[in-house]
PDB file of C-alpha atoms in Angstrom:
ATOM      1  CA  MET A  21     -13.330 -18.511 -14.408  1.00 48.00           C
ATOM      2  CA  LEU A  22     -13.736 -18.298 -18.163  1.00 54.00           C
ATOM      3  CA  PRO A  23     -10.758 -15.650 -20.402  1.00 55.00           C
ATOM      4  CA  PHE A  24     -12.217 -13.150 -21.806  1.00 65.00           C
ATOM      5  CA  MET A  25      -9.498 -10.797 -24.312  1.00 67.00           C
ATOM      6  CA  HIS A  26      -6.712 -12.664 -23.265  1.00 66.00           C
ATOM      7  CA  LYS A  27      -6.038 -16.604 -22.202  1.00 67.00           C
ATOM      8  CA  ASP A  28      -4.212 -16.073 -19.701  1.00 67.00           C
ATOM      9  CA  GLN A  29      -5.578 -13.471 -17.655  1.00 71.00           C
ATOM     10  CA  PRO A  30      -8.481 -12.678 -15.656  1.00 73.00           C
ATOM     11  CA  ASP A  31      -9.628  -9.575 -17.553  1.00 74.00           C
ATOM     12  CA  GLN A  32     -13.935 -10.382 -17.383  1.00 78.00           C
ATOM     13  CA  PHE A  33     -15.485  -7.311 -18.096  1.00 81.00           C
ATOM     14  CA  TYR A  34     -18.560  -8.763 -15.074  1.00 83.00           C
ATOM     15  CA  ARG A  35     -15.940  -8.931 -12.440  1.00 82.00           C
ATOM     16  CA  LEU A  36     -16.761  -4.695 -12.372  1.00 85.00           C
ATOM     17  CA  PHE A  37     -20.328  -4.589 -11.541  1.00 86.00           C
ATOM     18  CA  ILE A  38     -21.369  -8.583 -10.140  1.00 86.00           C
ATOM     19  CA  PRO A  39     -19.217  -9.279  -6.875  1.00 85.00           C
ATOM     20  CA  ILE A  40     -21.566  -6.233  -5.871  1.00 87.00           C
ATOM     21  CA  PHE A  41     -24.808  -8.899  -6.002  1.00 89.00           C
ATOM     22  CA  LEU A  42     -22.675 -11.225  -4.816  1.00 83.00           C
ATOM     23  CA  HIS A  43     -22.346 -13.214  -1.070  1.00 85.00           C
ATOM     24  CA  ALA A  44     -20.016 -14.980   0.912  1.00 84.00           C
ATOM     25  CA  GLY A  45     -23.575 -16.603   3.394  1.00 83.00           C
ATOM     26  CA  ILE A  46     -26.002 -15.271   5.075  1.00 90.00           C
ATOM     27  CA  ILE A  47     -24.115 -13.690   7.546  1.00 88.00           C
ATOM     28  CA  HIS A  48     -21.648 -11.686   4.238  1.00 84.00           C
ATOM     29  CA  CYS A  49     -25.854 -10.662   2.792  1.00 88.00           C
ATOM     30  CA  ALA A  50     -27.052  -9.381   6.738  1.00 89.00           C
ATOM     31  CA  ILE A  51     -24.050  -7.021   7.417  1.00 85.00           C
ATOM     32  CA  THR A  52     -24.756  -5.548   3.634  1.00 86.00           C
ATOM     33  CA  VAL A  53     -28.310  -5.172   5.296  1.00 89.00           C
ATOM     34  CA  VAL A  54     -27.113  -3.386   8.235  1.00 87.00           C
ATOM     35  CA  VAL A  55     -25.180  -1.152   6.522  1.00 85.00           C
ATOM     36  CA  GLN A  56     -28.214  -0.653   4.075  1.00 86.00           C
ATOM     37  CA  TRP A  57     -30.876   0.120   6.466  1.00 89.00           C
ATOM     38  CA  TYR A  58     -28.394   2.139   9.682  1.00 84.00           C
ATOM     39  CA  TYR A  59     -26.476   4.292   6.640  1.00 84.00           C
ATOM     40  CA  MET A  60     -27.251   4.758   3.224  1.00 87.00           C
ATOM     41  CA  ARG A  61     -31.516   4.516   4.148  1.00 87.00           C
ATOM     42  CA  ASP A  62     -31.147   7.905   5.902  1.00 85.00           C
ATOM     43  CA  LEU A  63     -28.911   9.459   3.326  1.00 87.00           C
ATOM     44  CA  GLU A  64     -31.205   8.071   0.437  1.00 88.00           C
ATOM     45  CA  LYS A  65     -34.268  10.449   2.040  1.00 86.00           C
ATOM     46  CA  LEU A  66     -31.112  13.465   1.508  1.00 84.00           C
ATOM     47  CA  ILE A  67     -30.649  12.805  -1.628  1.00 86.00           C
ATOM     48  CA  GLY A  68     -32.838  10.139  -3.360  1.00 86.00           C
ATOM     49  CA  TRP A  69     -32.940   7.291  -5.120  1.00 89.00           C
ATOM     50  CA  ALA A  70     -31.464   8.424  -8.130  1.00 90.00           C
ATOM     51  CA  ARG A  71     -28.137   9.910  -6.696  1.00 89.00           C
ATOM     52  CA  MET A  72     -27.907   7.138  -3.750  1.00 90.00           C
ATOM     53  CA  ALA A  73     -27.152   4.618  -6.695  1.00 92.00           C
ATOM     54  CA  ILE A  74     -25.486   6.325  -8.422  1.00 93.00           C
ATOM     55  CA  VAL A  75     -22.918   6.908  -5.397  1.00 93.00           C
ATOM     56  CA  TYR A  76     -23.385   3.370  -4.932  1.00 93.00           C
ATOM     57  CA  MET A  77     -23.233   1.665  -8.149  1.00 93.00           C
ATOM     58  CA  GLY A  78     -19.963   4.053  -9.058  1.00 93.00           C
ATOM     59  CA  ALA A  79     -17.882   3.203  -5.969  1.00 93.00           C
ATOM     60  CA  GLY A  80     -19.181  -0.885  -5.757  1.00 93.00           C
ATOM     61  CA  ILE A  81     -17.861  -1.252  -9.405  1.00 93.00           C
ATOM     62  CA  GLY A  82     -14.389   1.134  -8.615  1.00 92.00           C
ATOM     63  CA  GLY A  83     -13.970  -0.718  -6.087  1.00 91.00           C
ATOM     64  CA  SER A  84     -13.971  -4.117  -8.020  1.00 90.00           C
ATOM     65  CA  LEU A  85     -11.471  -2.584 -10.718  1.00 90.00           C
ATOM     66  CA  ALA A  86      -8.856  -1.943  -8.498  1.00 90.00           C
ATOM     67  CA  SER A  87      -9.265  -5.269  -7.073  1.00 87.00           C
ATOM     68  CA  ALA A  88      -9.319  -6.925  -9.383  1.00 85.00           C
ATOM     69  CA  ILE A  89      -5.719  -5.420 -10.298  1.00 85.00           C
ATOM     70  CA  PHE A  90      -4.173  -6.155  -7.723  1.00 85.00           C
ATOM     71  CA  LEU A  91      -5.582  -9.602  -6.875  1.00 80.00           C
ATOM     72  CA  PRO A  92      -6.585 -10.403 -10.160  1.00 79.00           C
ATOM     73  CA  TYR A  93      -6.466 -14.456  -9.479  1.00 77.00           C
ATOM     74  CA  ARG A  94      -9.316 -14.220  -5.816  1.00 77.00           C
ATOM     75  CA  PRO A  95     -12.485 -14.879  -5.805  1.00 78.00           C
ATOM     76  CA  GLU A  96     -14.470 -11.800  -4.971  1.00 80.00           C
ATOM     77  CA  VAL A  97     -17.874 -11.137  -3.350  1.00 83.00           C
ATOM     78  CA  GLY A  98     -19.661  -8.498  -1.419  1.00 83.00           C
ATOM     79  CA  PRO A  99     -20.297  -4.780  -1.737  1.00 88.00           C
ATOM     80  CA  ALA A 100     -17.166  -3.283   0.122  1.00 87.00           C
ATOM     81  CA  GLY A 101     -16.440  -0.500  -1.799  1.00 88.00           C
ATOM     82  CA  SER A 102     -19.896   0.252  -2.194  1.00 90.00           C
ATOM     83  CA  HIS A 103     -20.380   0.165   1.561  1.00 90.00           C
ATOM     84  CA  ILE A 104     -17.414   2.214   1.817  1.00 91.00           C
ATOM     85  CA  GLY A 105     -18.765   5.007  -0.565  1.00 92.00           C
ATOM     86  CA  ILE A 106     -21.712   5.239   1.222  1.00 92.00           C
ATOM     87  CA  PHE A 107     -19.137   6.296   4.069  1.00 91.00           C
ATOM     88  CA  ALA A 108     -17.454   8.709   1.952  1.00 93.00           C
ATOM     89  CA  ALA A 109     -20.134  10.214   1.063  1.00 92.00           C
ATOM     90  CA  MET A 110     -21.343  10.595   4.577  1.00 91.00           C
ATOM     91  CA  TYR A 111     -18.308  12.826   4.668  1.00 91.00           C
ATOM     92  CA  THR A 112     -18.904  15.416   2.798  1.00 89.00           C
ATOM     93  CA  ASP A 113     -22.857  15.515   4.143  1.00 87.00           C
ATOM     94  CA  ILE A 114     -20.960  15.811   7.165  1.00 88.00           C
ATOM     95  CA  ILE A 115     -18.826  18.335   5.924  1.00 86.00           C
ATOM     96  CA  TYR A 116     -21.613  20.321   4.035  1.00 84.00           C
ATOM     97  CA  ASN A 117     -24.432  20.535   6.891  1.00 82.00           C
ATOM     98  CA  TRP A 118     -22.090  21.196   9.349  1.00 84.00           C
ATOM     99  CA  LYS A 119     -23.522  24.001  11.135  1.00 81.00           C
ATOM    100  CA  LEU A 120     -26.840  21.857  10.809  1.00 81.00           C
ATOM    101  CA  ILE A 121     -25.679  18.962  12.962  1.00 83.00           C
ATOM    102  CA  GLN A 122     -26.017  19.348  16.872  1.00 85.00           C
ATOM    103  CA  ARG A 123     -23.113  17.784  18.027  1.00 87.00           C
ATOM    104  CA  PRO A 124     -20.853  17.415  14.109  1.00 87.00           C
ATOM    105  CA  TRP A 125     -17.405  16.432  16.454  1.00 91.00           C
ATOM    106  CA  HIS A 126     -19.173  14.106  17.600  1.00 90.00           C
ATOM    107  CA  ALA A 127     -20.689  12.853  14.343  1.00 88.00           C
ATOM    108  CA  LEU A 128     -17.679  13.138  12.361  1.00 90.00           C
ATOM    109  CA  ARG A 129     -15.651  11.469  14.919  1.00 91.00           C
ATOM    110  CA  GLU A 130     -17.707   8.198  15.232  1.00 88.00           C
ATOM    111  CA  LEU A 131     -17.541   8.278  11.116  1.00 89.00           C
ATOM    112  CA  MET A 132     -13.493   8.263  11.492  1.00 92.00           C
ATOM    113  CA  MET A 133     -12.982   5.691  13.707  1.00 91.00           C
ATOM    114  CA  PHE A 134     -15.452   3.197  11.676  1.00 87.00           C
ATOM    115  CA  THR A 135     -13.503   4.185   8.350  1.00 89.00           C
ATOM    116  CA  THR A 136     -10.261   3.171  10.654  1.00 90.00           C
ATOM    117  CA  VAL A 137     -11.623   0.239  11.558  1.00 88.00           C
ATOM    118  CA  LEU A 138     -12.390  -1.105   8.268  1.00 86.00           C
ATOM    119  CA  PHE A 139      -9.002  -0.411   6.696  1.00 89.00           C
ATOM    120  CA  LEU A 140      -7.602  -2.025  10.287  1.00 88.00           C
ATOM    121  CA  VAL A 141     -10.353  -5.170   9.476  1.00 84.00           C
ATOM    122  CA  GLY A 142      -8.675  -4.482   5.549  1.00 82.00           C
ATOM    123  CA  LEU A 143      -5.178  -5.718   6.315  1.00 83.00           C
ATOM    124  CA  LEU A 144      -6.475  -9.735   7.495  1.00 79.00           C
ATOM    125  CA  PRO A 145      -7.237 -12.337   4.826  1.00 79.00           C
ATOM    126  CA  TRP A 146     -10.272 -12.173   3.038  1.00 77.00           C
ATOM    127  CA  ILE A 147     -10.995  -8.780   3.439  1.00 81.00           C
ATOM    128  CA  ASP A 148     -10.591  -6.553   0.659  1.00 83.00           C
ATOM    129  CA  ASN A 149      -8.788  -3.202   1.106  1.00 87.00           C
ATOM    130  CA  TRP A 150      -8.163  -2.139  -1.916  1.00 89.00           C
ATOM    131  CA  ALA A 151     -11.649  -2.088  -2.403  1.00 90.00           C
ATOM    132  CA  HIS A 152     -12.287  -0.617   0.368  1.00 92.00           C
ATOM    133  CA  LEU A 153      -9.827   2.683  -1.047  1.00 93.00           C
ATOM    134  CA  PHE A 154     -10.704   2.979  -4.811  1.00 94.00           C
ATOM    135  CA  GLY A 155     -14.961   2.756  -3.453  1.00 94.00           C
ATOM    136  CA  PHE A 156     -13.772   5.242  -0.376  1.00 94.00           C
ATOM    137  CA  ILE A 157     -12.189   7.002  -2.964  1.00 95.00           C
ATOM    138  CA  PHE A 158     -14.807   6.727  -5.504  1.00 96.00           C
ATOM    139  CA  GLY A 159     -18.011   7.430  -3.129  1.00 94.00           C
ATOM    140  CA  LEU A 160     -16.507  10.717  -2.214  1.00 94.00           C
ATOM    141  CA  LEU A 161     -15.648  12.366  -5.755  1.00 94.00           C
ATOM    142  CA  ILE A 162     -19.351  10.699  -7.160  1.00 94.00           C
ATOM    143  CA  SER A 163     -20.974  12.328  -3.465  1.00 92.00           C
ATOM    144  CA  LEU A 164     -19.103  16.268  -3.750  1.00 90.00           C
ATOM    145  CA  ALA A 165     -20.557  16.173  -7.537  1.00 89.00           C
ATOM    146  CA  THR A 166     -23.937  14.746  -7.225  1.00 89.00           C
ATOM    147  CA  PHE A 167     -25.368  15.866  -4.102  1.00 85.00           C
ATOM    148  CA  PRO A 168     -28.143  18.080  -4.152  1.00 77.00           C
ATOM    149  CA  TYR A 169     -27.475  20.838  -1.583  1.00 71.00           C
ATOM    150  CA  ILE A 170     -23.176  21.476  -2.059  1.00 70.00           C
ATOM    151  CA  GLN A 171     -23.377  24.800  -2.982  1.00 66.00           C
ATOM    152  CA  SER A 172     -21.093  27.600  -1.770  1.00 62.00           C
ATOM    153  CA  ALA A 173     -21.127  30.468   0.957  1.00 60.00           C
ATOM    154  CA  ASP A 174     -22.772  33.149  -1.342  1.00 65.00           C
ATOM    155  CA  ASN A 175     -24.428  30.689  -3.835  1.00 67.00           C
ATOM    156  CA  ASP A 176     -22.398  30.707  -6.708  1.00 69.00           C
ATOM    157  CA  ARG A 177     -22.982  28.548  -9.885  1.00 77.00           C
ATOM    158  CA  THR A 178     -19.575  29.168 -11.153  1.00 80.00           C
ATOM    159  CA  TRP A 179     -17.825  27.765  -8.314  1.00 81.00           C
ATOM    160  CA  ARG A 180     -20.489  24.799  -8.146  1.00 82.00           C
ATOM    161  CA  LEU A 181     -19.879  23.834 -11.561  1.00 86.00           C
ATOM    162  CA  VAL A 182     -16.118  24.307 -10.838  1.00 87.00           C
ATOM    163  CA  VAL A 183     -16.613  21.500  -8.292  1.00 86.00           C
ATOM    164  CA  VAL A 184     -18.676  19.192 -10.172  1.00 88.00           C
ATOM    165  CA  CYS A 185     -16.861  19.316 -13.655  1.00 92.00           C
ATOM    166  CA  ALA A 186     -13.581  18.366 -11.516  1.00 93.00           C
ATOM    167  CA  CYS A 187     -14.692  15.864  -9.208  1.00 93.00           C
ATOM    168  CA  LEU A 188     -16.565  14.678 -12.473  1.00 93.00           C
ATOM    169  CA  ALA A 189     -13.173  14.913 -14.288  1.00 95.00           C
ATOM    170  CA  ILE A 190     -11.486  12.918 -11.458  1.00 95.00           C
ATOM    171  CA  ALA A 191     -13.201  10.577 -10.957  1.00 94.00           C
ATOM    172  CA  PHE A 192     -13.758   9.458 -14.954  1.00 95.00           C
ATOM    173  CA  ALA A 193      -9.591  10.020 -15.506  1.00 96.00           C
ATOM    174  CA  LEU A 194      -9.116   7.724 -12.495  1.00 95.00           C
ATOM    175  CA  PHE A 195     -11.475   4.644 -13.545  1.00 94.00           C
ATOM    176  CA  ILE A 196      -9.882   5.084 -17.211  1.00 94.00           C
ATOM    177  CA  LEU A 197      -6.327   4.667 -15.860  1.00 93.00           C
ATOM    178  CA  LEU A 198      -7.264   1.557 -13.863  1.00 91.00           C
ATOM    179  CA  LEU A 199      -9.300   0.150 -16.695  1.00 89.00           C
ATOM    180  CA  VAL A 200      -6.086   0.607 -18.791  1.00 87.00           C
ATOM    181  CA  VAL A 201      -4.492  -1.304 -15.885  1.00 86.00           C
ATOM    182  CA  PHE A 202      -7.113  -4.110 -16.066  1.00 85.00           C
ATOM    183  CA  TYR A 203      -6.591  -4.269 -20.188  1.00 81.00           C
ATOM    184  CA  LEU A 204      -2.514  -4.265 -19.833  1.00 78.00           C
ATOM    185  CA  ARG A 205      -1.413  -6.308 -16.231  1.00 68.00           C
ATOM    186  CA  SER A 206       1.093  -7.858 -17.902  1.00 57.00           C
ATOM    187  CA  ASP A 207       3.377  -4.866 -17.254  1.00 54.00           C
ATOM    188  CA  PHE A 208       1.758  -4.145 -13.778  1.00 62.00           C
ATOM    189  CA  ASP A 209       4.245  -4.896 -11.220  1.00 65.00           C
ATOM    190  CA  CYS A 210       3.492  -4.155  -7.313  1.00 72.00           C
ATOM    191  CA  PRO A 211       6.055  -6.019  -5.273  1.00 70.00           C
ATOM    192  CA  PHE A 212       4.699  -4.010  -1.718  1.00 75.00           C
ATOM    193  CA  CYS A 213       1.392  -3.681  -2.525  1.00 76.00           C
ATOM    194  CA  GLU A 214      -0.377  -7.026  -1.083  1.00 75.00           C
ATOM    195  CA  TYR A 215       0.683  -5.453   2.084  1.00 77.00           C
ATOM    196  CA  PHE A 216      -1.721  -3.248   1.970  1.00 82.00           C
ATOM    197  CA  ASN A 217      -4.069  -5.941   1.575  1.00 78.00           C
ATOM    198  CA  CYS A 218      -3.274  -8.385   4.151  1.00 79.00           C
ATOM    199  CA  ILE A 219      -0.298  -7.742   6.854  1.00 80.00           C
ATOM    200  CA  PRO A 220       0.971 -11.391   7.288  1.00 78.00           C
ATOM    201  CA  PHE A 221       1.316 -11.177  11.529  1.00 76.00           C
ATOM    202  CA  THR A 222       2.210 -14.700  11.329  1.00 75.00           C
ATOM    203  CA  ASP A 223       3.832 -17.358   9.130  1.00 72.00           C
ATOM    204  CA  HIS A 224       1.275 -18.072   6.893  1.00 71.00           C
ATOM    205  CA  LEU A 225      -1.717 -16.449   7.771  1.00 72.00           C
ATOM    206  CA  CYS A 226      -1.567 -14.389   3.404  1.00 74.00           C
ATOM    207  CA  ASP A 227      -0.821 -17.540   2.060  1.00 68.00           C
ATOM    208  CA  ASN A 228      -3.051 -17.025  -0.894  1.00 59.00           C
ATOM    209  CA  GLN A 229      -5.259 -14.927   1.007  1.00 54.00           C
ATOM    210  CA  GLY A 230      -6.140 -17.549   3.770  1.00 39.00           C
ATOM    211  CA  LEU A 231      -6.690 -20.166   0.657  1.00 44.00           C
ATOM    212  CA  ARG A 232      -6.096 -24.038   1.646  1.00 40.00           C
ATOM    213  CA  LEU A 233      -7.057 -26.926  -0.200  1.00 40.00           C
ATOM    214  CA  GLN A 234      -6.508 -30.152   1.226  1.00 42.00           C
ATOM    215  CA  MET A 235      -6.011 -32.326  -2.256  1.00 41.00           C
ATOM    216  CA  ASP A 236      -4.862 -36.559  -2.549  1.00 44.00           C
ATOM    217  CA  LEU A 237      -2.052 -36.353  -5.116  1.00 45.00           C
ATOM    218  CA  LEU A 238      -4.074 -38.110  -8.045  1.00 44.00           C
ATOM    219  CA  THR A 239      -5.540 -34.221  -8.150  1.00 50.00           C
ATOM    220  CA  CYS A 240      -2.065 -32.499  -7.562  1.00 49.00           C
ATOM    221  CA  LEU A 241      -0.843 -34.555 -10.820  1.00 52.00           C
ATOM    222  CA  LEU A 242      -4.591 -33.160 -12.822  1.00 52.00           C
ATOM    223  CA  ILE A 243      -3.591 -30.229 -11.365  1.00 53.00           C
ATOM    224  CA  VAL A 244      -0.277 -30.513 -12.987  1.00 56.00           C
ATOM    225  CA  ARG A 245      -1.177 -32.451 -16.326  1.00 61.00           C
ATOM    226  CA  LEU A 246      -3.413 -29.877 -17.089  1.00 57.00           C
ATOM    227  CA  SER A 247      -1.056 -25.930 -16.433  1.00 56.00           C
ATOM    228  CA  THR A 248       1.077 -28.199 -18.328  1.00 61.00           C
ATOM    229  CA  LYS A 249      -1.500 -28.585 -22.010  1.00 57.00           C
ATOM    230  CA  LEU A 250      -1.995 -24.979 -20.961  1.00 57.00           C
ATOM    231  CA  GLY A 251       1.557 -23.824 -21.384  1.00 57.00           C
ATOM    232  CA  ARG A 252       1.632 -22.410 -18.195  1.00 49.00           C
ATOM    233  CA  LYS A 253       4.829 -24.504 -17.292  1.00 48.00           C
ATOM    234  CA  ASP A 254       6.245 -21.314 -14.613  1.00 48.00           C
ATOM    235  CA  THR A 255       2.726 -21.844 -12.917  1.00 46.00           C
ATOM    236  CA  ILE A 256       4.369 -25.058 -10.738  1.00 44.00           C
ATOM    237  CA  GLN A 257       6.458 -24.486  -8.043  1.00 47.00           C
ATOM    238  CA  ASN A 258       8.248 -25.865  -5.270  1.00 45.00           C
ATOM    239  CA  TRP A 259       6.967 -28.793  -6.432  1.00 42.00           C
ATOM    240  CA  ASP A 260       7.413 -31.676  -4.306  1.00 43.00           C
ATOM    241  CA  GLY A 261       5.830 -35.249  -4.526  1.00 40.00           C
ATOM    242  CA  GLY A 262       2.392 -33.666  -4.347  1.00 40.00           C
ATOM    243  CA  ARG A 263       2.980 -30.805  -2.558  1.00 40.00           C
ATOM    244  CA  GLY A 264       3.216 -27.236  -3.646  1.00 39.00           C
ATOM    245  CA  MET A 265       1.821 -24.328  -5.026  1.00 40.00           C
ATOM    246  CA  VAL A 266       0.285 -23.651  -8.020  1.00 37.00           C
ATOM    247  CA  GLY A 267       0.324 -20.091  -8.275  1.00 39.00           C
ATOM    248  CA  GLY A 268      -0.983 -18.635 -11.411  1.00 38.00           C
ATOM    249  CA  HIS A 269      -4.184 -20.309 -10.697  1.00 38.00           C
ATOM    250  CA  GLY A 270      -4.169 -19.313  -6.962  1.00 39.00           C
ATOM    251  CA  ILE A 271      -4.315 -22.696  -4.762  1.00 34.00           C
ATOM    252  CA  VAL A 272      -1.908 -24.148  -2.315  1.00 30.00           C
ATOM    253  CA  VAL A 273      -1.140 -27.769  -2.818  1.00 28.00           C
ATOM    254  CA  HIS A 274      -0.682 -29.725   0.335  1.00 34.00           C
TER     255      HIS A 274
END
C-alpha cells in the first residue's frame, strides 16, 4: 500500500471502508451473500434499509479500523465486522422483543453459539478476530441507538433519549480513540494482542499470519536492497544466505 500521512506506516484512510466491499474469492463472497440473505434481510424488514445500512457500515468501519491498528501490515478483505455487527444487532432485537418471540431462549442460545463459533474460528490464521470484536461492539451500540422500537416499559421518552445519547457518545468516543491510535501507531505496542487473533497451535501456524512466499535468491537480494534504500535496515531480520524475514513488510522469505 502507498503511504498516506507517514512514509513508514500503513495509515491509509481508505483501509477503513474498502475491505468491506472486497472478498478473497467466490467462496468468501458466497458466505457474505448467505449472511445477508438469511440474517440481514429479516432484520432489515424490521428496522428499514437506512438503519440497516448505518449498522452494517458502522460496524464494518469500526472493525476495519481496529484491524488496521492491531494488524497493520496484513491485507484485509471482507465485511467481517459488518457481519458480526448484524449478529450484535440481533441480540438487541431478541432482548427487546423477548415476549413476542415464541422460543426466546432457543433463539438467544442459538445466536450465542454462533457468535462463540465465530470468535473461536477467529483464533485461526487469516480470520480477523479484532474486526469481529470491534464490529460486535459498534454493532451493539449503534443498534441500541437506532432501532425504532426500543422503549422503556412506560414509554418514557427521557429514558430513550438517554440511551440514544449514551450509545452514540460511547461509539463516537471509541471511534475517535481508535482513529488517534491508528495515526499514532509508532507509540502503540501490544505484544500479547496477537494471541487474540491467532493461537500458535503448531510452531509455524501463526508465522506472519500464515503468509509464506517462496522466493529465489535474486528476489531476496532485491528486497534487501530496496529496504536499505528506504532506510529500513531494521526490517531485515535473521538474514542467512537468502533465508530470513522482512519484518517491516510482513514477508517471510525462504
